[in-house]
Amino acid sequence: MESAPDFYTARALLEWQIELGATEAIGDAPVDRYALADVSPAKARAAAAVHEPIVIPAVDPVAEAREMARAAGSLEQLKVAMSDYDHCDLKKGARNLVFCDGVAGSRVMLIGEAPGREEDLQGKPFVGRAGQLLDRMLWAIGLSRAESVYITNVLPWRPPQNRDPRPDEIAMLLPFLQRHVELAKPDVLVLMGNISCDAVLGRRGITRLRGQWTEAWGKPVLPMFHPAYLLRQAGEKKKAWADLLELNAWLGESH
Ligand code: URA
């Protein structure tokens, strides 16, 4: 058993402790902290980390898109919501968000696939070669983006190398497209090509679908060939012409 230090030794120990900064007695009995289990805060945190994994709340990109789209009360707000949406990687590689062109509130709303190079540069849909053909097609039935149609795409950002949009990209951006239609309030939707039919109708096969009236989101829908396809397959233009006449006839009837 250790004997108690004599007065001088005890005083020297006390002075040494005061020099180390121990200026207050907080207990009657000394504690040998070296003998205690190591419970340093750093070690305690490390131990907790091993046993309790950090829970990162799962983000559902589609649910978040739905939420943001629903909260948008105008086309301007929808555009802001889409540019704030960070779950689609296409945004990182795109120069611009391509939201719309034409006249909001028009009876006809055209929905294309996704911006290409020119559209990405200018921030407007259908301004490249396919867009010029589209303008001529519309002009042939007395429509124009300056006066009587509203245009958007399924995706607002250009996919790299103009690859097809992936199903997950379409799914996460679809709530924005649906809200876009609600806010633009067209009488009729014209879906151009397979991607927009897939997104809006959940069906592909434009050769069968084109020219056949159907319905989506409470609106009449007319699928048509995509103008880029018509640039490659000029022989199909007569079918596109028939579809335009069908659209024109529908607009002329009272709906
Ligand atoms: N093709 C599309 O589908 N959309 C555009 O904006 C341009 C080309």
PDB file of C-alpha atoms in Angstrom, residues 13-245:
ATOM      1  CA  LEU A  13       2.630  17.954  -6.419  1.00  0.00           C
ATOM      2  CA  LEU A  14      -0.059  20.585  -5.918  1.00  0.00           C
ATOM      3  CA  GLU A  15       2.130  23.368  -7.307  1.00  0.00           C
ATOM      4  CA  TRP A  16       2.935  21.197 -10.320  1.00  0.00           C
ATOM      5  CA  GLN A  17      -0.768  20.630 -10.985  1.00  0.00           C
ATOM      6  CA  ILE A  18      -1.486  24.378 -10.678  1.00  0.00           C
ATOM      7  CA  GLU A  19       1.299  25.017 -13.191  1.00  0.00           C
ATOM      8  CA  LEU A  20      -0.403  22.588 -15.542  1.00  0.00           C
ATOM      9  CA  GLY A  21      -3.587  24.639 -15.260  1.00  0.00           C
ATOM     10  CA  ALA A  22      -5.561  22.652 -12.670  1.00  0.00           C
ATOM     11  CA  THR A  23      -6.803  25.635 -10.705  1.00  0.00           C
ATOM     12  CA  GLU A  24      -9.950  24.089  -9.194  1.00  0.00           C
ATOM     13  CA  ALA A  25     -10.639  20.974  -7.144  1.00  0.00           C
ATOM     14  CA  ILE A  26     -13.727  19.255  -8.505  1.00  0.00           C
ATOM     15  CA  GLY A  27     -13.774  16.130  -6.331  1.00  0.00           C
ATOM     16  CA  ASP A  28     -12.592  14.938  -2.953  1.00  0.00           C
ATOM     17  CA  ALA A  29     -10.978  11.750  -4.201  1.00  0.00           C
ATOM     18  CA  PRO A  30      -8.394  11.662  -6.996  1.00  0.00           C
ATOM     19  CA  VAL A  31      -9.332   9.802 -10.199  1.00  0.00           C
ATOM     20  CA  ASP A  32      -6.767   7.856 -12.183  1.00  0.00           C
ATOM     21  CA  ARG A  33      -8.065   8.535 -15.649  1.00  0.00           C
ATOM     22  CA  TYR A  34      -5.419   6.347 -17.274  1.00  0.00           C
ATOM     23  CA  ALA A  35      -7.037   3.396 -15.543  1.00  0.00           C
ATOM     24  CA  LEU A  36     -10.500   4.195 -16.928  1.00  0.00           C
ATOM     25  CA  ALA A  37     -11.759   2.699 -20.154  1.00  0.00           C
ATOM     26  CA  ASP A  38     -10.939   4.976 -23.059  1.00  0.00           C
ATOM     27  CA  VAL A  39     -14.114   6.945 -23.684  1.00  0.00           C
ATOM     28  CA  SER A  40     -12.609   9.912 -25.515  1.00  0.00           C
ATOM     29  CA  PRO A  41     -15.284  11.722 -27.598  1.00  0.00           C
ATOM     30  CA  ALA A  42     -13.431  10.882 -30.813  1.00  0.00           C
ATOM     31  CA  LYS A  43     -13.345   7.184 -29.956  1.00  0.00           C
ATOM     32  CA  ALA A  44     -16.986   7.224 -28.837  1.00  0.00           C
ATOM     33  CA  ARG A  45     -17.991   8.810 -32.157  1.00  0.00           C
ATOM     34  CA  ALA A  46     -15.943   6.301 -34.113  1.00  0.00           C
ATOM     35  CA  ALA A  47     -17.528   3.416 -32.195  1.00  0.00           C
ATOM     36  CA  ALA A  48     -21.016   4.809 -32.782  1.00  0.00           C
ATOM     37  CA  ALA A  49     -20.281   5.185 -36.463  1.00  0.00           C
ATOM     38  CA  VAL A  50     -19.415   1.499 -36.720  1.00  0.00           C
ATOM     39  CA  HIS A  51     -22.635   0.401 -35.053  1.00  0.00           C
ATOM     40  CA  GLU A  52     -25.060   3.031 -36.260  1.00  0.00           C
ATOM     41  CA  PRO A  53     -24.760   3.729 -39.995  1.00  0.00           C
ATOM     42  CA  ILE A  54     -25.437   7.330 -40.944  1.00  0.00           C
ATOM     43  CA  VAL A  55     -28.920   7.441 -42.412  1.00  0.00           C
ATOM     44  CA  ILE A  56     -29.112   9.654 -45.502  1.00  0.00           C
ATOM     45  CA  PRO A  57     -32.772  10.258 -46.388  1.00  0.00           C
ATOM     46  CA  ALA A  58     -33.491   8.625 -49.755  1.00  0.00           C
ATOM     47  CA  VAL A  59     -34.421  11.103 -52.455  1.00  0.00           C
ATOM     48  CA  ASP A  60     -37.030  10.028 -54.955  1.00  0.00           C
ATOM     49  CA  PRO A  61     -36.337  12.113 -58.093  1.00  0.00           C
ATOM     50  CA  VAL A  62     -39.822  11.496 -59.496  1.00  0.00           C
ATOM     51  CA  ALA A  63     -41.581  12.429 -56.236  1.00  0.00           C
ATOM     52  CA  GLU A  64     -39.467  15.558 -55.969  1.00  0.00           C
ATOM     53  CA  ALA A  65     -40.243  16.516 -59.568  1.00  0.00           C
ATOM     54  CA  ARG A  66     -43.963  16.024 -58.857  1.00  0.00           C
ATOM     55  CA  GLU A  67     -43.738  18.222 -55.804  1.00  0.00           C
ATOM     56  CA  MET A  68     -41.850  20.998 -57.589  1.00  0.00           C
ATOM     57  CA  ALA A  69     -44.104  20.858 -60.642  1.00  0.00           C
ATOM     58  CA  ARG A  70     -47.277  20.980 -58.535  1.00  0.00           C
ATOM     59  CA  ALA A  71     -45.996  24.010 -56.649  1.00  0.00           C
ATOM     60  CA  ALA A  72     -45.490  25.972 -59.893  1.00  0.00           C
ATOM     61  CA  GLY A  73     -48.463  28.251 -60.438  1.00  0.00           C
ATOM     62  CA  SER A  74     -47.422  29.742 -63.775  1.00  0.00           C
ATOM     63  CA  LEU A  75     -45.283  28.898 -66.786  1.00  0.00           C
ATOM     64  CA  GLU A  76     -42.565  31.258 -65.503  1.00  0.00           C
ATOM     65  CA  GLN A  77     -42.550  29.483 -62.144  1.00  0.00           C
ATOM     66  CA  LEU A  78     -42.445  26.113 -63.875  1.00  0.00           C
ATOM     67  CA  LYS A  79     -39.389  27.177 -65.852  1.00  0.00           C
ATOM     68  CA  VAL A  80     -37.671  28.276 -62.632  1.00  0.00           C
ATOM     69  CA  ALA A  81     -38.622  24.997 -60.929  1.00  0.00           C
ATOM     70  CA  MET A  82     -37.151  23.013 -63.821  1.00  0.00           C
ATOM     71  CA  SER A  83     -33.923  24.969 -63.776  1.00  0.00           C
ATOM     72  CA  ASP A  84     -33.697  24.367 -59.998  1.00  0.00           C
ATOM     73  CA  TYR A  85     -34.230  20.618 -60.419  1.00  0.00           C
ATOM     74  CA  ASP A  86     -30.908  18.847 -59.859  1.00  0.00           C
ATOM     75  CA  HIS A  87     -31.631  15.142 -60.272  1.00  0.00           C
ATOM     76  CA  CYS A  88     -31.188  14.861 -64.012  1.00  0.00           C
ATOM     77  CA  ASP A  89     -27.561  14.578 -65.089  1.00  0.00           C
ATOM     78  CA  LEU A  90     -28.384  15.886 -68.577  1.00  0.00           C
ATOM     79  CA  LYS A  91     -28.532  19.339 -67.002  1.00  0.00           C
ATOM     80  CA  LYS A  92     -24.792  19.217 -66.278  1.00  0.00           C
ATOM     81  CA  GLY A  93     -23.853  18.718 -69.908  1.00  0.00           C
ATOM     82  CA  ALA A  94     -26.360  21.160 -71.403  1.00  0.00           C
ATOM     83  CA  ARG A  95     -25.713  24.795 -72.237  1.00  0.00           C
ATOM     84  CA  ASN A  96     -29.315  25.870 -71.816  1.00  0.00           C
ATOM     85  CA  LEU A  97     -32.649  24.764 -70.466  1.00  0.00           C
ATOM     86  CA  VAL A  98     -34.937  24.542 -73.492  1.00  0.00           C
ATOM     87  CA  PHE A  99     -38.375  25.323 -72.139  1.00  0.00           C
ATOM     88  CA  CYS A 100     -40.687  26.454 -74.920  1.00  0.00           C
ATOM     89  CA  ASP A 101     -41.311  28.537 -77.981  1.00  0.00           C
ATOM     90  CA  GLY A 102     -44.450  29.925 -79.579  1.00  0.00           C
ATOM     91  CA  VAL A 103     -47.517  31.399 -77.977  1.00  0.00           C
ATOM     92  CA  ALA A 104     -48.610  30.110 -74.588  1.00  0.00           C
ATOM     93  CA  GLY A 105     -52.370  29.601 -74.555  1.00  0.00           C
ATOM     94  CA  SER A 106     -52.496  28.501 -78.214  1.00  0.00           C
ATOM     95  CA  ARG A 107     -55.016  25.828 -79.101  1.00  0.00           C
ATOM     96  CA  VAL A 108     -52.253  23.544 -80.386  1.00  0.00           C
ATOM     97  CA  MET A 109     -49.360  22.353 -78.242  1.00  0.00           C
ATOM     98  CA  LEU A 110     -46.615  20.375 -79.996  1.00  0.00           C
ATOM     99  CA  ILE A 111     -44.417  18.048 -77.974  1.00  0.00           C
ATOM    100  CA  GLY A 112     -41.089  16.914 -79.400  1.00  0.00           C
ATOM    101  CA  GLU A 113     -38.362  14.740 -77.999  1.00  0.00           C
ATOM    102  CA  ALA A 114     -35.359  16.683 -76.714  1.00  0.00           C
ATOM    103  CA  PRO A 115     -33.165  19.579 -77.784  1.00  0.00           C
ATOM    104  CA  GLY A 116     -30.428  18.962 -80.319  1.00  0.00           C
ATOM    105  CA  ARG A 117     -27.254  20.990 -80.800  1.00  0.00           C
ATOM    106  CA  GLU A 118     -28.878  24.148 -82.195  1.00  0.00           C
ATOM    107  CA  GLU A 119     -31.674  24.097 -79.633  1.00  0.00           C
ATOM    108  CA  ASP A 120     -29.147  23.682 -76.813  1.00  0.00           C
ATOM    109  CA  LEU A 121     -27.188  26.682 -78.115  1.00  0.00           C
ATOM    110  CA  GLN A 122     -30.200  28.938 -78.567  1.00  0.00           C
ATOM    111  CA  GLY A 123     -32.341  27.711 -75.651  1.00  0.00           C
ATOM    112  CA  LYS A 124     -35.384  27.218 -77.937  1.00  0.00           C
ATOM    113  CA  PRO A 125     -37.045  24.055 -79.243  1.00  0.00           C
ATOM    114  CA  PHE A 126     -37.028  23.128 -82.921  1.00  0.00           C
ATOM    115  CA  VAL A 127     -34.689  25.746 -84.329  1.00  0.00           C
ATOM    116  CA  GLY A 128     -32.432  23.379 -86.301  1.00  0.00           C
ATOM    117  CA  ARG A 129     -33.167  21.680 -89.647  1.00  0.00           C
ATOM    118  CA  ALA A 130     -36.044  19.624 -88.236  1.00  0.00           C
ATOM    119  CA  GLY A 131     -37.502  22.803 -86.779  1.00  0.00           C
ATOM    120  CA  GLN A 132     -37.365  24.579 -90.141  1.00  0.00           C
ATOM    121  CA  LEU A 133     -39.259  21.710 -91.721  1.00  0.00           C
ATOM    122  CA  LEU A 134     -41.744  21.842 -88.850  1.00  0.00           C
ATOM    123  CA  ASP A 135     -42.326  25.552 -89.505  1.00  0.00           C
ATOM    124  CA  ARG A 136     -43.039  24.822 -93.183  1.00  0.00           C
ATOM    125  CA  MET A 137     -45.432  22.028 -92.236  1.00  0.00           C
ATOM    126  CA  LEU A 138     -47.329  24.297 -89.847  1.00  0.00           C
ATOM    127  CA  TRP A 139     -47.391  27.136 -92.368  1.00  0.00           C
ATOM    128  CA  ALA A 140     -49.034  24.784 -94.875  1.00  0.00           C
ATOM    129  CA  ILE A 141     -52.134  24.614 -92.649  1.00  0.00           C
ATOM    130  CA  GLY A 142     -52.024  28.246 -91.603  1.00  0.00           C
ATOM    131  CA  LEU A 143     -50.313  27.789 -88.239  1.00  0.00           C
ATOM    132  CA  SER A 144     -47.121  29.363 -86.956  1.00  0.00           C
ATOM    133  CA  ARG A 145     -45.156  29.553 -83.769  1.00  0.00           C
ATOM    134  CA  ALA A 146     -45.355  33.334 -83.981  1.00  0.00           C
ATOM    135  CA  GLU A 147     -49.132  33.246 -83.689  1.00  0.00           C
ATOM    136  CA  SER A 148     -50.869  29.971 -83.136  1.00  0.00           C
ATOM    137  CA  VAL A 149     -48.860  27.107 -81.693  1.00  0.00           C
ATOM    138  CA  TYR A 150     -46.945  26.428 -78.512  1.00  0.00           C
ATOM    139  CA  ILE A 151     -43.941  24.064 -78.589  1.00  0.00           C
ATOM    140  CA  THR A 152     -42.013  22.112 -76.003  1.00  0.00           C
ATOM    141  CA  ASN A 153     -40.113  18.835 -75.631  1.00  0.00           C
ATOM    142  CA  VAL A 154     -40.243  15.834 -73.336  1.00  0.00           C
ATOM    143  CA  LEU A 155     -36.748  16.705 -72.091  1.00  0.00           C
ATOM    144  CA  PRO A 156     -35.553  20.268 -71.553  1.00  0.00           C
ATOM    145  CA  TRP A 157     -31.833  19.375 -71.750  1.00  0.00           C
ATOM    146  CA  ARG A 158     -29.891  17.977 -74.676  1.00  0.00           C
ATOM    147  CA  PRO A 159     -28.787  14.349 -74.262  1.00  0.00           C
ATOM    148  CA  PRO A 160     -25.100  13.834 -75.092  1.00  0.00           C
ATOM    149  CA  GLN A 161     -24.504  13.077 -78.786  1.00  0.00           C
ATOM    150  CA  ASN A 162     -28.280  13.337 -79.247  1.00  0.00           C
ATOM    151  CA  ARG A 163     -28.731   9.837 -77.820  1.00  0.00           C
ATOM    152  CA  ASP A 164     -32.256   8.649 -77.036  1.00  0.00           C
ATOM    153  CA  PRO A 165     -33.568   9.778 -73.649  1.00  0.00           C
ATOM    154  CA  ARG A 166     -33.379   7.022 -71.025  1.00  0.00           C
ATOM    155  CA  PRO A 167     -36.567   5.777 -69.320  1.00  0.00           C
ATOM    156  CA  ASP A 168     -35.420   7.135 -65.936  1.00  0.00           C
ATOM    157  CA  GLU A 169     -34.816  10.568 -67.458  1.00  0.00           C
ATOM    158  CA  ILE A 170     -38.255  10.577 -69.051  1.00  0.00           C
ATOM    159  CA  ALA A 171     -39.877   9.406 -65.795  1.00  0.00           C
ATOM    160  CA  MET A 172     -38.292  12.126 -63.668  1.00  0.00           C
ATOM    161  CA  LEU A 173     -39.132  14.913 -66.138  1.00  0.00           C
ATOM    162  CA  LEU A 174     -42.645  13.770 -66.966  1.00  0.00           C
ATOM    163  CA  PRO A 175     -44.307  15.564 -64.004  1.00  0.00           C
ATOM    164  CA  PHE A 176     -42.894  18.832 -65.362  1.00  0.00           C
ATOM    165  CA  LEU A 177     -44.252  18.091 -68.847  1.00  0.00           C
ATOM    166  CA  GLN A 178     -47.688  17.256 -67.478  1.00  0.00           C
ATOM    167  CA  ARG A 179     -47.729  20.476 -65.449  1.00  0.00           C
ATOM    168  CA  HIS A 180     -46.526  22.336 -68.550  1.00  0.00           C
ATOM    169  CA  VAL A 181     -49.594  21.100 -70.422  1.00  0.00           C
ATOM    170  CA  GLU A 182     -51.893  22.039 -67.524  1.00  0.00           C
ATOM    171  CA  LEU A 183     -50.501  25.571 -67.370  1.00  0.00           C
ATOM    172  CA  ALA A 184     -50.371  26.151 -71.142  1.00  0.00           C
ATOM    173  CA  LYS A 185     -54.000  24.969 -71.470  1.00  0.00           C
ATOM    174  CA  PRO A 186     -54.000  23.835 -75.113  1.00  0.00           C
ATOM    175  CA  ASP A 187     -57.096  22.288 -76.705  1.00  0.00           C
ATOM    176  CA  VAL A 188     -55.079  19.576 -78.416  1.00  0.00           C
ATOM    177  CA  LEU A 189     -51.681  17.907 -78.077  1.00  0.00           C
ATOM    178  CA  VAL A 190     -49.620  16.872 -81.090  1.00  0.00           C
ATOM    179  CA  LEU A 191     -46.987  14.293 -80.195  1.00  0.00           C
ATOM    180  CA  MET A 192     -44.076  14.210 -82.582  1.00  0.00           C
ATOM    181  CA  GLY A 193     -42.310  10.864 -82.801  1.00  0.00           C
ATOM    182  CA  ASN A 194     -41.892   7.797 -80.657  1.00  0.00           C
ATOM    183  CA  ILE A 195     -40.284   9.376 -77.616  1.00  0.00           C
ATOM    184  CA  SER A 196     -43.143  11.766 -76.952  1.00  0.00           C
ATOM    185  CA  CYS A 197     -45.706   8.984 -77.582  1.00  0.00           C
ATOM    186  CA  ASP A 198     -43.822   6.790 -75.148  1.00  0.00           C
ATOM    187  CA  ALA A 199     -43.678   9.553 -72.523  1.00  0.00           C
ATOM    188  CA  VAL A 200     -47.271  10.782 -72.788  1.00  0.00           C
ATOM    189  CA  LEU A 201     -49.184   7.682 -73.935  1.00  0.00           C
ATOM    190  CA  GLY A 202     -46.868   4.955 -72.623  1.00  0.00           C
ATOM    191  CA  ARG A 203     -46.884   3.502 -76.158  1.00  0.00           C
ATOM    192  CA  ARG A 204     -44.410   3.339 -79.032  1.00  0.00           C
ATOM    193  CA  GLY A 205     -44.872   2.421 -82.674  1.00  0.00           C
ATOM    194  CA  ILE A 206     -45.339   5.768 -84.399  1.00  0.00           C
ATOM    195  CA  THR A 207     -46.059   4.105 -87.737  1.00  0.00           C
ATOM    196  CA  ARG A 208     -49.238   2.624 -86.223  1.00  0.00           C
ATOM    197  CA  LEU A 209     -50.046   5.482 -83.847  1.00  0.00           C
ATOM    198  CA  ARG A 210     -49.691   8.411 -86.260  1.00  0.00           C
ATOM    199  CA  GLY A 211     -52.886   9.982 -87.490  1.00  0.00           C
ATOM    200  CA  GLN A 212     -55.011   8.139 -84.885  1.00  0.00           C
ATOM    201  CA  TRP A 213     -56.731  10.367 -82.349  1.00  0.00           C
ATOM    202  CA  THR A 214     -56.321   9.315 -78.761  1.00  0.00           C
ATOM    203  CA  GLU A 215     -56.435  10.967 -75.353  1.00  0.00           C
ATOM    204  CA  ALA A 216     -54.045  11.795 -72.540  1.00  0.00           C
ATOM    205  CA  TRP A 217     -54.187  14.059 -69.509  1.00  0.00           C
ATOM    206  CA  GLY A 218     -57.783  14.900 -70.403  1.00  0.00           C
ATOM    207  CA  LYS A 219     -56.903  16.241 -73.869  1.00  0.00           C
ATOM    208  CA  PRO A 220     -57.288  14.947 -77.413  1.00  0.00           C
ATOM    209  CA  VAL A 221     -53.930  13.800 -78.741  1.00  0.00           C
ATOM    210  CA  LEU A 222     -52.744  13.367 -82.311  1.00  0.00           C
ATOM    211  CA  PRO A 223     -49.446  11.507 -82.823  1.00  0.00           C
ATOM    212  CA  MET A 224     -47.406  12.415 -85.940  1.00  0.00           C
ATOM    213  CA  PHE A 225     -44.070  11.561 -87.459  1.00  0.00           C
ATOM    214  CA  HIS A 226     -41.168  13.551 -86.053  1.00  0.00           C
ATOM    215  CA  PRO A 227     -39.887  16.118 -88.591  1.00  0.00           C
ATOM    216  CA  ALA A 228     -36.329  14.777 -88.200  1.00  0.00           C
ATOM    217  CA  TYR A 229     -37.650  11.400 -89.412  1.00  0.00           C
ATOM    218  CA  LEU A 230     -39.284  13.116 -92.380  1.00  0.00           C
ATOM    219  CA  LEU A 231     -35.943  14.688 -93.297  1.00  0.00           C
ATOM    220  CA  ARG A 232     -34.500  11.180 -93.560  1.00  0.00           C
ATOM    221  CA  GLN A 233     -37.596   9.546 -95.097  1.00  0.00           C
ATOM    222  CA  ALA A 234     -38.971  12.087 -97.538  1.00  0.00           C
ATOM    223  CA  GLY A 235     -41.377   9.455 -98.890  1.00  0.00           C
ATOM    224  CA  GLU A 236     -43.301   9.580 -95.600  1.00  0.00           C
ATOM    225  CA  LYS A 237     -44.126  13.276 -95.973  1.00  0.00           C
ATOM    226  CA  LYS A 238     -47.463  12.506 -97.592  1.00  0.00           C
ATOM    227  CA  LYS A 239     -48.567  10.699 -94.423  1.00  0.00           C
ATOM    228  CA  ALA A 240     -47.478  13.701 -92.383  1.00  0.00           C
ATOM    229  CA  TRP A 241     -49.487  15.900 -94.752  1.00  0.00           C
ATOM    230  CA  ALA A 242     -52.556  13.732 -94.170  1.00  0.00           C
ATOM    231  CA  ASP A 243     -52.056  14.121 -90.396  1.00  0.00           C
ATOM    232  CA  LEU A 244     -51.740  17.890 -90.729  1.00  0.00           C
ATOM    233  CA  LEU A 245     -54.984  18.012 -92.687  1.00  0.00           C
TER     234      LEU A 245
END
